[in-house]
PDB file of C-alpha atoms in Angstrom:
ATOM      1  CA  UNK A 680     -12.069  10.689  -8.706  1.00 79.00           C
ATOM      2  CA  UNK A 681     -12.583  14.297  -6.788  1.00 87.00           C
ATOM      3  CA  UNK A 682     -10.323  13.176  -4.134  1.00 88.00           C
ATOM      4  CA  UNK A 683      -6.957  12.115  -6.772  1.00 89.00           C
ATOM      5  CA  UNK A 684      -7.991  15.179  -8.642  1.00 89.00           C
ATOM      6  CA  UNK A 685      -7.029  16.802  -5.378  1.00 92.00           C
ATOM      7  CA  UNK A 686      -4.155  14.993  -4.895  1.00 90.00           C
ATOM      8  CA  UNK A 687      -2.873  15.778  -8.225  1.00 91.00           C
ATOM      9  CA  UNK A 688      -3.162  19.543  -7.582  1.00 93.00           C
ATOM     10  CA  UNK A 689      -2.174  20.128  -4.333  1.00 92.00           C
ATOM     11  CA  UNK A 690       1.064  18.088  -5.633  1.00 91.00           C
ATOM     12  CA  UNK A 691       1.389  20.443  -8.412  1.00 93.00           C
ATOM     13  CA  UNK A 692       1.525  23.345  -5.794  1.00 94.00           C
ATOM     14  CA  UNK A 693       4.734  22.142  -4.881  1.00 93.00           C
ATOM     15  CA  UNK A 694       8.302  23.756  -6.020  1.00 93.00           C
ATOM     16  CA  UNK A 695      10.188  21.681  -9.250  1.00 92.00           C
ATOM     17  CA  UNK A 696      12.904  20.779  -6.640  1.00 93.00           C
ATOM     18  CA  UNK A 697       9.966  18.765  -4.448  1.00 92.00           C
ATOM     19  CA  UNK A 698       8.600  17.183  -7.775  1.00 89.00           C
ATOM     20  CA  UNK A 699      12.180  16.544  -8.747  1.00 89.00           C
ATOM     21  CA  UNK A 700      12.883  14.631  -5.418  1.00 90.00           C
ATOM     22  CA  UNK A 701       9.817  12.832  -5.466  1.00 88.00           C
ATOM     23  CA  UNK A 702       9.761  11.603  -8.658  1.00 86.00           C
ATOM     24  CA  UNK A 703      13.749  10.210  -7.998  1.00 85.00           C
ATOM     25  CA  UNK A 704      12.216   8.918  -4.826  1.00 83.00           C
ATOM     26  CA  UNK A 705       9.634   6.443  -6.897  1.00 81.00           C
ATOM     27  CA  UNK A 706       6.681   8.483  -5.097  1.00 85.00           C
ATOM     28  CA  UNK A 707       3.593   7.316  -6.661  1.00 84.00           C
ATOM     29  CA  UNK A 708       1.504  10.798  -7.385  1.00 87.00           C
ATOM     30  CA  UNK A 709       5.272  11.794  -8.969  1.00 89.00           C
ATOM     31  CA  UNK A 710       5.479   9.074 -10.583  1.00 89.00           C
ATOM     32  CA  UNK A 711       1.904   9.521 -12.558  1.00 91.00           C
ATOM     33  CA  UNK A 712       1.738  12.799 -13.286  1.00 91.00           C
ATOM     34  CA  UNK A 713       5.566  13.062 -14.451  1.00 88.00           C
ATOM     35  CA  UNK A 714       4.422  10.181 -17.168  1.00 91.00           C
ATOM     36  CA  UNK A 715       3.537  11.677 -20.726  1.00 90.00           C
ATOM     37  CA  UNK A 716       1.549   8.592 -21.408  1.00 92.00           C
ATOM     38  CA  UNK A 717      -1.837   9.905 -19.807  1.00 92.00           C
ATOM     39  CA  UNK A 718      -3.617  11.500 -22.241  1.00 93.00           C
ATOM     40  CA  UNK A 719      -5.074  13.894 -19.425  1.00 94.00           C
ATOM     41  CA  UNK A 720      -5.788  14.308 -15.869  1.00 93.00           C
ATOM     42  CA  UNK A 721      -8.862  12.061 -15.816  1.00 93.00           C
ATOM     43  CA  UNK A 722      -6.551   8.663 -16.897  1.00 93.00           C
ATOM     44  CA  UNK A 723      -4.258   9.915 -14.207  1.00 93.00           C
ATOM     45  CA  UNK A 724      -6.874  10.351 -11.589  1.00 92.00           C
ATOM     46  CA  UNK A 725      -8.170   7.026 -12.912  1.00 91.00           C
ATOM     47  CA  UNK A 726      -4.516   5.092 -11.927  1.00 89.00           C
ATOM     48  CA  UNK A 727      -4.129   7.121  -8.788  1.00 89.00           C
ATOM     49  CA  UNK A 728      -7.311   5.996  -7.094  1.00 88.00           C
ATOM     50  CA  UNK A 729      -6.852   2.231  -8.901  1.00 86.00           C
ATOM     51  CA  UNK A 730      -3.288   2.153  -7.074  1.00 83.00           C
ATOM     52  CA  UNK A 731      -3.914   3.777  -3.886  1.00 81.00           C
ATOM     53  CA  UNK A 732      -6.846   0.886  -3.615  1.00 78.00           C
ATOM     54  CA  UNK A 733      -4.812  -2.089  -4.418  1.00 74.00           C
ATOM     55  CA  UNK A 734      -1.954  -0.769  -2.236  1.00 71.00           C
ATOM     56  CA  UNK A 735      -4.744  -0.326   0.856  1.00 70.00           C
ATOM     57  CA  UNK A 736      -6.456  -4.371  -0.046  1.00 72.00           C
ATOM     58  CA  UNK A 737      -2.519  -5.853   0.072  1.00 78.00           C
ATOM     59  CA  UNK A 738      -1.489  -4.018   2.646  1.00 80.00           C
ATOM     60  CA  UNK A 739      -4.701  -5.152   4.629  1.00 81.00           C
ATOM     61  CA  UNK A 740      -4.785  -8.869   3.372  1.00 82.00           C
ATOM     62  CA  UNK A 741      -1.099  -9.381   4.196  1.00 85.00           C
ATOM     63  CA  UNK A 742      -1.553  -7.894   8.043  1.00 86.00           C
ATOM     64  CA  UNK A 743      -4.525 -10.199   8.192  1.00 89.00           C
ATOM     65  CA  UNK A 744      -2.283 -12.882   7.564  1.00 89.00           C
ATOM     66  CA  UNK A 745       0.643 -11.654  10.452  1.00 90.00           C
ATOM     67  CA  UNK A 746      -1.850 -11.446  12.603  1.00 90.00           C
ATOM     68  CA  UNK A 747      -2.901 -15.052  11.998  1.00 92.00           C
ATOM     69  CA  UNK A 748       0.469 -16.550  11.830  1.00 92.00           C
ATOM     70  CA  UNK A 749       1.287 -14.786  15.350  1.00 90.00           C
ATOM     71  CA  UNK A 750      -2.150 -15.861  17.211  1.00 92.00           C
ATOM     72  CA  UNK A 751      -1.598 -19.427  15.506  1.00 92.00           C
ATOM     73  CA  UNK A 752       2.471 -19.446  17.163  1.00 89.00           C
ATOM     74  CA  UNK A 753       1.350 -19.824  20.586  1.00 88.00           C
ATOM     75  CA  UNK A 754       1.333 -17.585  23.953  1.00 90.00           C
ATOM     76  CA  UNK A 755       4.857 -18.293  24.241  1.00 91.00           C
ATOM     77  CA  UNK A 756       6.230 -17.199  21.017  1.00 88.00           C
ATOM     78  CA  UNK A 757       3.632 -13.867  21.341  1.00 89.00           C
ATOM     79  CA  UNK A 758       5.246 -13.825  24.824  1.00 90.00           C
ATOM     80  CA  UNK A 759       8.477 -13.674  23.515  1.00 88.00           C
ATOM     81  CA  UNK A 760       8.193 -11.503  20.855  1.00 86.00           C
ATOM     82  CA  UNK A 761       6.614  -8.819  23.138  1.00 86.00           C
ATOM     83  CA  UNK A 762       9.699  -8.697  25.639  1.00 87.00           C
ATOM     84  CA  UNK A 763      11.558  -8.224  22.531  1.00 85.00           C
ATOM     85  CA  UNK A 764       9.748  -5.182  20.942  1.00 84.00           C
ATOM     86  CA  UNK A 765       9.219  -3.833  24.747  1.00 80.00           C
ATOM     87  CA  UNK A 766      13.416  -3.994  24.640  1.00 82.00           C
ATOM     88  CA  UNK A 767      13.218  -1.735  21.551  1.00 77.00           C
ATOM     89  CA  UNK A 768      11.986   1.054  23.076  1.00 74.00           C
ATOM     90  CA  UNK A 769       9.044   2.988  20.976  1.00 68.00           C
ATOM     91  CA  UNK A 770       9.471   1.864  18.175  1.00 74.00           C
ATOM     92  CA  UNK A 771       8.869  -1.743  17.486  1.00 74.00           C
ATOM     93  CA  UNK A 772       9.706  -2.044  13.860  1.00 73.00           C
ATOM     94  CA  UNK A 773      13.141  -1.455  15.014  1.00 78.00           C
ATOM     95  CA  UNK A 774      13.377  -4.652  16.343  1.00 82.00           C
ATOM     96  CA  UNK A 775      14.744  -7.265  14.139  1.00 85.00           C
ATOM     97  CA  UNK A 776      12.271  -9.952  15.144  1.00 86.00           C
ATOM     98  CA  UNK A 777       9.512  -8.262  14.145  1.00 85.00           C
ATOM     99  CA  UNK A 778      10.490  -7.612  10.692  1.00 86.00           C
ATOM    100  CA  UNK A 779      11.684 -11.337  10.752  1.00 88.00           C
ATOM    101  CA  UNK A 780       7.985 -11.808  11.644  1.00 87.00           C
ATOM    102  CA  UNK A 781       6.448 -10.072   8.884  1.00 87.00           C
ATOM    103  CA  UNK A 782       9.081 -11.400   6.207  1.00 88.00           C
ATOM    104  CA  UNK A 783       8.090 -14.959   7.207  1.00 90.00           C
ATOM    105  CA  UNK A 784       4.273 -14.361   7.077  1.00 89.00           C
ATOM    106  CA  UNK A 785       5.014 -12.709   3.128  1.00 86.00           C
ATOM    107  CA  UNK A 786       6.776 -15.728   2.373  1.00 87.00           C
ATOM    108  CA  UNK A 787       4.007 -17.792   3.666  1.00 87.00           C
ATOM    109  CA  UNK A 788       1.119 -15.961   2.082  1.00 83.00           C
ATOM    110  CA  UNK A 789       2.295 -13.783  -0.981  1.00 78.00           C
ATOM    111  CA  UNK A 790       0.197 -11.284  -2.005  1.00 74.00           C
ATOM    112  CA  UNK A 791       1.091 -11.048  -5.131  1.00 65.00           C
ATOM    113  CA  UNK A 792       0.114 -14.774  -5.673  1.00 54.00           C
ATOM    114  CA  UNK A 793      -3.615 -13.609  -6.033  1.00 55.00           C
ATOM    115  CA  UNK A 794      -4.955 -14.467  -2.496  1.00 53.00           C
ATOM    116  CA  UNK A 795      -7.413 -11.437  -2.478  1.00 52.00           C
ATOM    117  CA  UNK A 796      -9.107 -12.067  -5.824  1.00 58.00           C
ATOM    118  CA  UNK A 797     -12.873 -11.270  -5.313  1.00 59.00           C
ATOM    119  CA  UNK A 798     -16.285 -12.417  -6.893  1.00 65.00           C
ATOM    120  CA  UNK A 799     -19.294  -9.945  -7.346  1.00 69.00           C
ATOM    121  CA  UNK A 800     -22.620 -11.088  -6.714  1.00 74.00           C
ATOM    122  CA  UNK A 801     -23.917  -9.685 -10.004  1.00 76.00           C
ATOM    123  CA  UNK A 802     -23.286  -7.880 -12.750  1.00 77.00           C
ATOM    124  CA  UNK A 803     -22.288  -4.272 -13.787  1.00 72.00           C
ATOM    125  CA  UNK A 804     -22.172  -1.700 -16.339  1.00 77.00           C
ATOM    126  CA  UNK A 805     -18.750   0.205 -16.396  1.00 75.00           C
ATOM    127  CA  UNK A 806     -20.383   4.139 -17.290  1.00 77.00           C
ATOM    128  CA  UNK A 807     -19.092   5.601 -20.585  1.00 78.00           C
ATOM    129  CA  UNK A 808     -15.661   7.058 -20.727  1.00 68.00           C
TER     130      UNK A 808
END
């Protein structure tokens, strides 16, 4: 909780304009602290660390899940795709098959669909609010 307590001050530092844009912008620490439904910093700090965490275990289960559908396409379609991000220059997400790529392995394996539910191996006690 330190750490989004952190992140909530350092982006209250910034100038109304920065807020302003960030919060049209959909940015997420905006986004929370801009909402007058928190009753205080703690609930905020609460949904930051609760959103940066399920936005890190997506973004990690659906990479696990390119990099499975490219090893399981062969040498020559990793062969091919290659040349084609090499023809791109630095910057591979540029390249149209790669994003092609990644929308095809989110079709296949949506996140969203609960594919990264977890079991504990015993119980807990959430500590008093």
């Amino acid at each position: 909780m330190a750490f989004a307590a952190k992140l909530l001050a350092h982006h209250r530092e910034r100038t109304e304009a920065e807020k302003k844009k960030m919060l049209a912008a959909g940015i997420l620490i905006a986004l929370v602290d801009g909402n007058a439904g928190y009753a205080n910093d703690r609930q905020k700090a609460a949904d930051i660390v609760i959103l940066l965490l399920a936005g890190h275990d997506t973004t990690a289960f659906q990479l696990s899940w390119v990099i499975a559908d490219l090893a399981a396409a062969g040498a020559e379609h990793q062969a091919a795709l290659r040349a084609k991000i090499c023809s791109t220059g630095d910057d591979p997400f540029s390249c149209g098959a790669v994003r092609r790529a990644i929308r095809e392995s989110m079709r296949l394996h949506n996140v969203a669909a609960g594919g990264s539910l977890r079991q504990i191996g015993r119980g807990f006690e959430m500590p008093p609010t």
